[in-house]
Amino acid sequence: MASDEERAALLVAGIARSLNERLVSLTADITSVLYAEIPDLRADRQLFDLLGASVEGNLDTIFHTLQHNIAPEDLDAPAAAMEYARRLAQHGVPVNALVRAYRLGQTNLLGLVFDELRAASVQPELSVPVLERIITVMSVYIDRVSQQVVAVYERERERWLAHRSSVRAVRVQEILAGNALPDAGAALGYVLQQSHLAAIFWSSDSDSGEMLARIESAAHDFANYVGGVTEPLFVAADRVTGWVWIPLGSRAHPERAQGEMCDFLERRHPGLVVALGAAAAGIDGFRQSHGQAQRARAVAIAAGQNAPAVTAYDEPGVSTVALLVEDLVATRAWVRGVLRGLAADNENSARLRETVRVYLAHNLSNVAAGKELDLHHNSVKYRVKRAAEVRGKDFTGDRLAVELALLVCQWLGPAVLTSD
């Protein structure tokens, strides 16, 4: 007959196994709580995905430690947790936000453990040993790992501050904040009284130690391609992101179209992504174009794999969609409410959405829509009728909402669609 200690160990393993089976959903829930409760973690939307990877890595380690009775004193922080700490340091996020994230995550995880314990109907005499084992493992692990990530944070913060161009970064931040000194342009070696095209370059590959150098090189290459009259101004935002201002002199537009820029980037610098503002003049234009590039970047990040290599703020639809990505959860719910069955993420629905989008853009003309889509007008008519059936209503009563929802789907794709 098994001893109480052996029975308790089996119960601990069962609880850990049950929680690990829900790893994806638990990760999403805890990540959302941390993002909502700790404002400093919202420094950059791109960091949200890395936060999720960090949470998932920590949960997975804790669950396996409990399930296989591993000593928590021997464990190290997951790679994603280490990288997240480095990235927070690069963005200047206070270290106490990182520590609080671990404490808040532990509190939420403990609540899940209590739920599992109640559901398992554990005998009263085993409740204390089971809880003691779980709480001990969690506490030792969190204490050990939080010390490790804080140490990584502090080393990275020192390295980052030591290696970045501090004078240039400070001057740029002063300009963006509206506090530029009269000689700001001279300090930067960049002419402010001209037309600027702001760009943000980044990569999802955080493994390469040479990534920032690669991004800066690509920024110079890209600037020359689109018609920069002198060398661009480059400032590192973090180890995989660069802020760039391309000097256009007196020109109001770059020399290349968005499609040409995409082809160039994919051919010469695969793996890098760019968001562009609209060209604007003077010191106000320096700030304005950068702000637009930030909003275009938010659209590209929300779109994920659906985003092109270059997302330009002045491309039709981008500025509108940029207003809706701040609250992607609400936008997703709204799109699904407007389009209903048409919001399904499959080829047939995508074909119907595109037909309706072109049909509405041509003021309900089957003939004009057919010419753009290379379809017979009767085929357009059939698809529009079928789309209305899938949606459950026609498109004339709330046409503006439908057109906007279709625009959001066109740019964000799976991020706002319903999985089959």
XYZ file of C-alpha atoms in Angstrom, residues 11-12 15-16 19 22 26 30 59 62-63 66 105-120 122 127 130-135 138:
37
model
C -1.524 13.937 -6.748
C 1.040 16.701 -7.341
C -2.326 18.393 -10.951
C 0.777 19.474 -12.872
C -2.395 22.213 -15.874
C -3.960 23.687 -20.754
C -3.194 29.442 -19.267
C -1.712 35.083 -17.383
C 4.849 27.682 -16.744
C 7.190 24.641 -13.313
C 4.680 22.035 -14.481
C 6.197 19.219 -10.319
C 2.298 35.507 -12.218
C 2.957 33.362 -9.137
C -0.211 34.654 -7.479
C -2.332 33.821 -10.523
C -0.743 30.396 -10.888
C -1.411 29.609 -7.239
C -5.092 30.390 -7.800
C -5.139 27.863 -10.642
C -3.530 25.276 -8.364
C -6.246 25.764 -5.732
C -8.893 25.287 -8.435
C -7.266 22.030 -9.548
C -6.961 20.867 -5.940
C -10.661 21.437 -5.300
C -11.607 19.676 -8.539
C -9.441 16.679 -7.634
C -8.101 15.484 -2.435
C -4.171 18.465 1.124
C 0.257 18.409 -1.715
C 0.036 22.166 -1.221
C 3.319 22.259 0.653
C 5.135 20.549 -2.245
C 3.572 22.777 -4.918
C 4.076 26.049 -3.030
C 6.916 27.472 -7.038
